[in-house]
Amino acid sequence: MLPFLFEKLALPVGMIVPIGAVMLAFLLGFGLLEAVGVLMQPVMKPIFKTSGKSAIDAVASFVGSYSVGLLITDRVYQQGAYSAKEAVIIATGFSTVSTAFMVIIAKTLELMSIWGFYFWSCLIITFVVTAITARLPPIKNFSDEKTIPDNDKLNAPRIKVAINTGINTAKNAPPLYKLLWDNFIDGVNMASAIVPSIIAIGLIGLLLEKHTPVFDVLGIVLYPFTLIGGLSEPMMVAKGLSSGLAEMFLPALLLAKADLLTRYVTAVVSVSGIIFFSAMIPCVLATKIPLSVGKMVLIWFIRVALSIVLASWFGHLAMMMGWLA
């Protein structure tokens, strides 16, 4: 387990965080975040209860890495541009595995023949679940106060305000070398906190999955949702999906030989669940985002339960329409 955690998770994350932090200078330092924030405010605020800036986090996670997305979220939260509630919604709703890892999941579950359908339906279900969980406890109970308010009242067309805001931010930016160095130091500091956490907390999660009935109990709790979803062998599927809390790739390994609908639901839930012990939870704990392990486990359960039901119903519809075959 330790070689797996070190080679497959700790080492890649430990390297990508400082490198990603340097690249963040261009995302966060010269007006792009502010410009996108103004443009996306009418979309992100009513649907996800977050600032328009969070659109950058979502793209960074899906295109790059959840660790880079969390780095953005933590930086903006510490600057006061995100409230605690927004930071929690973004960290637990958008910081999912990258598109590259979705390909690995699809290959393992033999879904590459329907990659387009899987990718877009997975994105939709993930963001629908995020919109729902943002309105449920424990997330809705976090403080929504922040020191830098959103610019909601515009005196000019939104596109013009976005461009002017971005240009003004770029004009007032510090020298590039200073931004790059400061971001690199932040990335090294965060990586030094993440890597030990991945090995320690990740090992505990994997040991619980292998040597205790904890995840079997979680499977029993998830059983009603696999039953509602109309999946074959709902108890087996529930127990398999519960292992995703330890490591998001485990359900794909455990259910690789299941029927097509179950494999599709497994692929979606592995991405939409977002929270897992081997890497994501330690990454969040290494930030200033006010999330405890207990609250993250509760959010994971809500997300997985909703994802199972939505993915199952969507899968049944897709099979009737001939999209999933």
mmCIF file of N, CA and C in Angstrom, residues 46-138:
data_model
loop_
_atom_site.group_PDB
_atom_site.id
_atom_site.type_symbol
_atom_site.label_atom_id
_atom_site.label_comp_id
_atom_site.label_asym_id
_atom_site.label_seq_id
_atom_site.Cartn_x
_atom_site.Cartn_y
_atom_site.Cartn_z
ATOM 1 N N PRO A 46 -26.459 32.008 -9.228
ATOM 2 C CA PRO A 46 -27.779 31.399 -9.008
ATOM 3 C C PRO A 46 -27.765 29.873 -9.005
ATOM 4 N N ILE A 47 -26.852 29.246 -9.752
ATOM 5 C CA ILE A 47 -26.859 27.783 -9.851
ATOM 6 C C ILE A 47 -26.069 27.142 -8.711
ATOM 7 N N PHE A 48 -24.832 27.632 -8.484
ATOM 8 C CA PHE A 48 -23.933 26.967 -7.531
ATOM 9 C C PHE A 48 -23.716 27.751 -6.237
ATOM 10 N N LYS A 49 -24.295 28.954 -6.137
ATOM 11 C CA LYS A 49 -24.118 29.787 -4.935
ATOM 12 C C LYS A 49 -22.667 30.214 -4.736
ATOM 13 N N THR A 50 -21.912 30.315 -5.822
ATOM 14 C CA THR A 50 -20.505 30.705 -5.720
ATOM 15 C C THR A 50 -20.229 31.905 -6.614
ATOM 16 N N SER A 51 -19.076 32.530 -6.383
ATOM 17 C CA SER A 51 -18.635 33.649 -7.210
ATOM 18 C C SER A 51 -18.327 33.171 -8.627
ATOM 19 N N GLY A 52 -18.401 34.094 -9.576
ATOM 20 C CA GLY A 52 -18.065 33.762 -10.962
ATOM 21 C C GLY A 52 -16.639 33.284 -11.120
ATOM 22 N N LYS A 53 -15.763 33.691 -10.190
ATOM 23 C CA LYS A 53 -14.354 33.276 -10.248
ATOM 24 C C LYS A 53 -14.205 31.752 -10.161
ATOM 25 N N SER A 54 -15.192 31.091 -9.554
ATOM 26 C CA SER A 54 -15.082 29.643 -9.358
ATOM 27 C C SER A 54 -15.090 28.870 -10.669
ATOM 28 N N ALA A 55 -15.502 29.516 -11.767
ATOM 29 C CA ALA A 55 -15.447 28.855 -13.073
ATOM 30 C C ALA A 55 -14.013 28.468 -13.425
ATOM 31 N N ILE A 56 -13.043 29.303 -13.019
ATOM 32 C CA ILE A 56 -11.627 28.996 -13.255
ATOM 33 C C ILE A 56 -11.224 27.737 -12.486
ATOM 34 N N ASP A 57 -11.708 27.615 -11.242
ATOM 35 C CA ASP A 57 -11.395 26.431 -10.430
ATOM 36 C C ASP A 57 -11.902 25.161 -11.094
ATOM 37 N N ALA A 58 -13.137 25.222 -11.593
ATOM 38 C CA ALA A 58 -13.744 24.050 -12.216
ATOM 39 C C ALA A 58 -12.955 23.610 -13.442
ATOM 40 N N VAL A 59 -12.567 24.565 -14.276
ATOM 41 C CA VAL A 59 -11.803 24.251 -15.491
ATOM 42 C C VAL A 59 -10.433 23.701 -15.127
ATOM 43 N N ALA A 60 -9.776 24.322 -14.127
ATOM 44 C CA ALA A 60 -8.441 23.873 -13.722
ATOM 45 C C ALA A 60 -8.463 22.441 -13.212
ATOM 46 N N SER A 61 -9.537 22.068 -12.508
ATOM 47 C CA SER A 61 -9.635 20.708 -11.976
ATOM 48 C C SER A 61 -9.848 19.693 -13.085
ATOM 49 N N PHE A 62 -10.779 19.987 -14.006
ATOM 50 C CA PHE A 62 -11.102 19.028 -15.053
ATOM 51 C C PHE A 62 -9.999 18.915 -16.095
ATOM 52 N N VAL A 63 -9.353 20.038 -16.415
ATOM 53 C CA VAL A 63 -8.308 20.012 -17.442
ATOM 54 C C VAL A 63 -6.970 19.601 -16.844
ATOM 55 N N GLY A 64 -6.698 20.061 -15.611
ATOM 56 C CA GLY A 64 -5.407 19.783 -14.993
ATOM 57 C C GLY A 64 -5.482 18.783 -13.873
ATOM 58 N N SER A 65 -5.663 19.271 -12.648
ATOM 59 C CA SER A 65 -5.623 18.402 -11.478
ATOM 60 C C SER A 65 -6.445 19.025 -10.357
ATOM 61 N N TYR A 66 -7.074 18.171 -9.533
ATOM 62 C CA TYR A 66 -7.840 18.679 -8.395
ATOM 63 C C TYR A 66 -6.930 19.425 -7.420
ATOM 64 N N SER A 67 -5.647 19.018 -7.340
ATOM 65 C CA SER A 67 -4.719 19.697 -6.433
ATOM 66 C C SER A 67 -4.471 21.137 -6.882
ATOM 67 N N VAL A 68 -4.409 21.356 -8.208
ATOM 68 C CA VAL A 68 -4.258 22.712 -8.729
ATOM 69 C C VAL A 68 -5.524 23.517 -8.465
ATOM 70 N N GLY A 69 -6.697 22.887 -8.667
ATOM 71 C CA GLY A 69 -7.954 23.561 -8.371
ATOM 72 C C GLY A 69 -8.050 23.967 -6.913
ATOM 73 N N LEU A 70 -7.626 23.080 -6.012
ATOM 74 C CA LEU A 70 -7.646 23.393 -4.579
ATOM 75 C C LEU A 70 -6.652 24.497 -4.238
ATOM 76 N N LEU A 71 -5.527 24.513 -4.940
ATOM 77 C CA LEU A 71 -4.535 25.568 -4.726
ATOM 78 C C LEU A 71 -5.127 26.929 -5.081
ATOM 79 N N ILE A 72 -5.871 26.995 -6.197
ATOM 80 C CA ILE A 72 -6.546 28.234 -6.585
ATOM 81 C C ILE A 72 -7.565 28.627 -5.522
ATOM 82 N N THR A 73 -8.392 27.673 -5.122
ATOM 83 C CA THR A 73 -9.445 27.945 -4.140
ATOM 84 C C THR A 73 -8.860 28.466 -2.840
ATOM 85 N N ASP A 74 -7.804 27.816 -2.350
ATOM 86 C CA ASP A 74 -7.180 28.222 -1.094
ATOM 87 C C ASP A 74 -6.597 29.628 -1.202
ATOM 88 N N ARG A 75 -5.941 29.899 -2.321
ATOM 89 C CA ARG A 75 -5.330 31.229 -2.513
ATOM 90 C C ARG A 75 -6.409 32.322 -2.518
ATOM 91 N N VAL A 76 -7.470 32.127 -3.295
ATOM 92 C CA VAL A 76 -8.519 33.143 -3.398
ATOM 93 C C VAL A 76 -9.269 33.281 -2.071
ATOM 94 N N TYR A 77 -9.465 32.162 -1.358
ATOM 95 C CA TYR A 77 -10.133 32.204 -0.048
ATOM 96 C C TYR A 77 -9.309 33.001 0.960
ATOM 97 N N GLN A 78 -7.993 32.788 0.972
ATOM 98 C CA GLN A 78 -7.145 33.518 1.911
ATOM 99 C C GLN A 78 -7.073 35.003 1.569
ATOM 100 N N GLN A 79 -7.259 35.344 0.287
ATOM 101 C CA GLN A 79 -7.283 36.746 -0.113
ATOM 102 C C GLN A 79 -8.580 37.432 0.306
ATOM 103 N N GLY A 80 -9.592 36.636 0.656
ATOM 104 C CA GLY A 80 -10.866 37.198 1.085
ATOM 105 C C GLY A 80 -11.888 37.342 -0.024
ATOM 106 N N ALA A 81 -11.597 36.814 -1.228
ATOM 107 C CA ALA A 81 -12.527 36.924 -2.351
ATOM 108 C C ALA A 81 -13.547 35.790 -2.380
ATOM 109 N N TYR A 82 -13.296 34.726 -1.612
ATOM 110 C CA TYR A 82 -14.276 33.653 -1.416
ATOM 111 C C TYR A 82 -14.698 33.648 0.047
ATOM 112 N N SER A 83 -15.971 33.411 0.301
ATOM 113 C CA SER A 83 -16.418 33.156 1.665
ATOM 114 C C SER A 83 -16.097 31.705 2.023
ATOM 115 N N ALA A 84 -16.243 31.377 3.316
ATOM 116 C CA ALA A 84 -16.007 29.983 3.734
ATOM 117 C C ALA A 84 -16.960 29.049 3.012
ATOM 118 N N LYS A 85 -18.218 29.474 2.859
ATOM 119 C CA LYS A 85 -19.217 28.650 2.176
ATOM 120 C C LYS A 85 -18.843 28.418 0.728
ATOM 121 N N GLU A 86 -18.418 29.473 0.033
ATOM 122 C CA GLU A 86 -18.014 29.335 -1.368
ATOM 123 C C GLU A 86 -16.800 28.418 -1.499
ATOM 124 N N ALA A 87 -15.817 28.590 -0.618
ATOM 125 C CA ALA A 87 -14.614 27.751 -0.673
ATOM 126 C C ALA A 87 -14.961 26.278 -0.476
ATOM 127 N N VAL A 88 -15.891 25.998 0.434
ATOM 128 C CA VAL A 88 -16.306 24.612 0.691
ATOM 129 C C VAL A 88 -17.051 24.039 -0.514
ATOM 130 N N ILE A 89 -17.956 24.832 -1.107
ATOM 131 C CA ILE A 89 -18.702 24.377 -2.290
ATOM 132 C C ILE A 89 -17.739 24.056 -3.430
ATOM 133 N N ILE A 90 -16.767 24.933 -3.649
ATOM 134 C CA ILE A 90 -15.811 24.738 -4.749
ATOM 135 C C ILE A 90 -14.918 23.531 -4.485
ATOM 136 N N ALA A 91 -14.405 23.426 -3.243
ATOM 137 C CA ALA A 91 -13.490 22.329 -2.911
ATOM 138 C C ALA A 91 -14.168 20.972 -3.010
ATOM 139 N N THR A 92 -15.437 20.889 -2.589
ATOM 140 C CA THR A 92 -16.137 19.595 -2.581
ATOM 141 C C THR A 92 -17.031 19.396 -3.799
ATOM 142 N N GLY A 93 -17.133 20.418 -4.655
ATOM 143 C CA GLY A 93 -18.031 20.312 -5.794
ATOM 144 C C GLY A 93 -17.369 20.361 -7.155
ATOM 145 N N PHE A 94 -16.195 21.003 -7.231
ATOM 146 C CA PHE A 94 -15.520 21.165 -8.516
ATOM 147 C C PHE A 94 -14.152 20.484 -8.569
ATOM 148 N N SER A 95 -13.539 20.241 -7.411
ATOM 149 C CA SER A 95 -12.159 19.736 -7.383
ATOM 150 C C SER A 95 -12.111 18.223 -7.568
ATOM 151 N N THR A 96 -12.628 17.779 -8.681
ATOM 152 C CA THR A 96 -12.678 16.345 -8.965
ATOM 153 C C THR A 96 -11.476 15.916 -9.796
ATOM 154 N N VAL A 97 -11.433 14.636 -10.145
ATOM 155 C CA VAL A 97 -10.295 14.125 -10.918
ATOM 156 C C VAL A 97 -10.268 14.746 -12.314
ATOM 157 N N SER A 98 -9.105 14.754 -12.919
ATOM 158 C CA SER A 98 -8.938 15.378 -14.229
ATOM 159 C C SER A 98 -9.521 14.515 -15.343
ATOM 160 N N THR A 99 -9.640 15.123 -16.514
ATOM 161 C CA THR A 99 -10.141 14.416 -17.689
ATOM 162 C C THR A 99 -9.243 13.212 -18.015
ATOM 163 N N ALA A 100 -7.930 13.368 -17.826
ATOM 164 C CA ALA A 100 -6.999 12.269 -18.109
ATOM 165 C C ALA A 100 -7.315 11.048 -17.246
ATOM 166 N N PHE A 101 -7.680 11.283 -15.990
ATOM 167 C CA PHE A 101 -7.994 10.159 -15.115
ATOM 168 C C PHE A 101 -9.353 9.556 -15.454
ATOM 169 N N MET A 102 -10.254 10.381 -15.997
ATOM 170 C CA MET A 102 -11.539 9.860 -16.460
ATOM 171 C C MET A 102 -11.327 8.858 -17.591
ATOM 172 N N VAL A 103 -10.319 9.107 -18.417
ATOM 173 C CA VAL A 103 -9.994 8.168 -19.499
ATOM 174 C C VAL A 103 -9.553 6.824 -18.912
ATOM 175 N N ILE A 104 -8.737 6.867 -17.851
ATOM 176 C CA ILE A 104 -8.281 5.634 -17.201
ATOM 177 C C ILE A 104 -9.465 4.858 -16.637
ATOM 178 N N ILE A 105 -10.398 5.571 -16.004
ATOM 179 C CA ILE A 105 -11.598 4.930 -15.460
ATOM 180 C C ILE A 105 -12.402 4.276 -16.581
ATOM 181 N N ALA A 106 -12.603 5.039 -17.671
ATOM 182 C CA ALA A 106 -13.384 4.529 -18.801
ATOM 183 C C ALA A 106 -12.719 3.296 -19.419
ATOM 184 N N LYS A 107 -11.395 3.306 -19.527
ATOM 185 C CA LYS A 107 -10.691 2.140 -20.075
ATOM 186 C C LYS A 107 -10.828 0.935 -19.158
ATOM 187 N N THR A 108 -10.693 1.144 -17.864
ATOM 188 C CA THR A 108 -10.793 0.045 -16.894
ATOM 189 C C THR A 108 -12.174 -0.595 -16.942
ATOM 190 N N LEU A 109 -13.208 0.230 -17.117
ATOM 191 C CA LEU A 109 -14.588 -0.256 -17.129
ATOM 192 C C LEU A 109 -15.102 -0.539 -18.545
ATOM 193 N N GLU A 110 -14.192 -0.467 -19.526
ATOM 194 C CA GLU A 110 -14.520 -0.768 -20.924
ATOM 195 C C GLU A 110 -15.669 0.104 -21.440
ATOM 196 N N LEU A 111 -15.519 1.414 -21.240
ATOM 197 C CA LEU A 111 -16.544 2.367 -21.683
ATOM 198 C C LEU A 111 -16.018 3.329 -22.751
ATOM 199 N N MET A 112 -14.827 3.061 -23.279
ATOM 200 C CA MET A 112 -14.254 3.989 -24.255
ATOM 201 C C MET A 112 -15.088 4.079 -25.531
ATOM 202 N N SER A 113 -15.874 3.050 -25.817
ATOM 203 C CA SER A 113 -16.723 3.087 -27.021
ATOM 204 C C SER A 113 -17.841 4.121 -26.888
ATOM 205 N N ILE A 114 -18.165 4.510 -25.650
ATOM 206 C CA ILE A 114 -19.190 5.547 -25.429
ATOM 207 C C ILE A 114 -18.568 6.729 -24.681
ATOM 208 N N TRP A 115 -17.293 7.016 -24.968
ATOM 209 C CA TRP A 115 -16.569 8.056 -24.233
ATOM 210 C C TRP A 115 -17.286 9.405 -24.256
ATOM 211 N N GLY A 116 -17.748 9.840 -25.421
ATOM 212 C CA GLY A 116 -18.405 11.142 -25.531
ATOM 213 C C GLY A 116 -19.627 11.238 -24.635
ATOM 214 N N PHE A 117 -20.466 10.208 -24.702
ATOM 215 C CA PHE A 117 -21.667 10.185 -23.853
ATOM 216 C C PHE A 117 -21.274 10.154 -22.385
ATOM 217 N N TYR A 118 -20.303 9.318 -22.014
ATOM 218 C CA TYR A 118 -19.878 9.220 -20.613
ATOM 219 C C TYR A 118 -19.325 10.553 -20.110
ATOM 220 N N PHE A 119 -18.441 11.187 -20.885
ATOM 221 C CA PHE A 119 -17.801 12.422 -20.444
ATOM 222 C C PHE A 119 -18.822 13.524 -20.172
ATOM 223 N N TRP A 120 -19.699 13.776 -21.146
ATOM 224 C CA TRP A 120 -20.635 14.898 -20.994
ATOM 225 C C TRP A 120 -21.709 14.609 -19.952
ATOM 226 N N SER A 121 -22.201 13.376 -19.900
ATOM 227 C CA SER A 121 -23.205 13.057 -18.883
ATOM 228 C C SER A 121 -22.586 13.109 -17.489
ATOM 229 N N CYS A 122 -21.322 12.702 -17.376
ATOM 230 C CA CYS A 122 -20.626 12.749 -16.087
ATOM 231 C C CYS A 122 -20.454 14.197 -15.621
ATOM 232 N N LEU A 123 -20.088 15.085 -16.539
ATOM 233 C CA LEU A 123 -19.956 16.502 -16.214
ATOM 234 C C LEU A 123 -21.277 17.075 -15.724
ATOM 235 N N ILE A 124 -22.358 16.775 -16.461
ATOM 236 C CA ILE A 124 -23.684 17.302 -16.104
ATOM 237 C C ILE A 124 -24.110 16.797 -14.725
ATOM 238 N N ILE A 125 -23.982 15.482 -14.505
ATOM 239 C CA ILE A 125 -24.407 14.900 -13.224
ATOM 240 C C ILE A 125 -23.564 15.454 -12.073
ATOM 241 N N THR A 126 -22.251 15.584 -12.278
ATOM 242 C CA THR A 126 -21.371 16.121 -11.233
ATOM 243 C C THR A 126 -21.793 17.524 -10.831
ATOM 244 N N PHE A 127 -22.089 18.373 -11.815
ATOM 245 C CA PHE A 127 -22.441 19.757 -11.504
ATOM 246 C C PHE A 127 -23.871 19.885 -10.978
ATOM 247 N N VAL A 128 -24.766 19.009 -11.405
ATOM 248 C CA VAL A 128 -26.122 19.001 -10.828
ATOM 249 C C VAL A 128 -26.054 18.625 -9.350
ATOM 250 N N VAL A 129 -25.255 17.614 -9.035
ATOM 251 C CA VAL A 129 -25.075 17.196 -7.636
ATOM 252 C C VAL A 129 -24.463 18.334 -6.818
ATOM 253 N N THR A 130 -23.501 19.054 -7.402
ATOM 254 C CA THR A 130 -22.891 20.194 -6.712
ATOM 255 C C THR A 130 -23.920 21.271 -6.415
ATOM 256 N N ALA A 131 -24.790 21.560 -7.390
ATOM 257 C CA ALA A 131 -25.835 22.571 -7.186
ATOM 258 C C ALA A 131 -26.792 22.157 -6.071
ATOM 259 N N ILE A 132 -27.092 20.858 -5.969
ATOM 260 C CA ILE A 132 -28.006 20.375 -4.923
ATOM 261 C C ILE A 132 -27.336 20.420 -3.551
ATOM 262 N N THR A 133 -26.105 19.905 -3.462
ATOM 263 C CA THR A 133 -25.422 19.846 -2.160
ATOM 264 C C THR A 133 -25.123 21.238 -1.606
ATOM 265 N N ALA A 134 -24.983 22.236 -2.487
ATOM 266 C CA ALA A 134 -24.746 23.612 -2.024
ATOM 267 C C ALA A 134 -25.926 24.155 -1.229
ATOM 268 N N ARG A 135 -27.083 23.537 -1.394
ATOM 269 C CA ARG A 135 -28.311 23.995 -0.718
ATOM 270 C C ARG A 135 -28.688 23.103 0.470
ATOM 271 N N LEU A 136 -27.835 22.117 0.779
ATOM 272 C CA LEU A 136 -28.123 21.183 1.868
ATOM 273 C C LEU A 136 -27.080 21.329 2.979
ATOM 274 N N PRO A 137 -27.451 20.973 4.232
ATOM 275 C CA PRO A 137 -26.426 20.914 5.270
ATOM 276 C C PRO A 137 -25.463 19.771 4.982
ATOM 277 N N PRO A 138 -24.204 19.823 5.384
ATOM 278 C CA PRO A 138 -23.617 20.875 6.217
ATOM 279 C C PRO A 138 -23.135 22.098 5.445
#
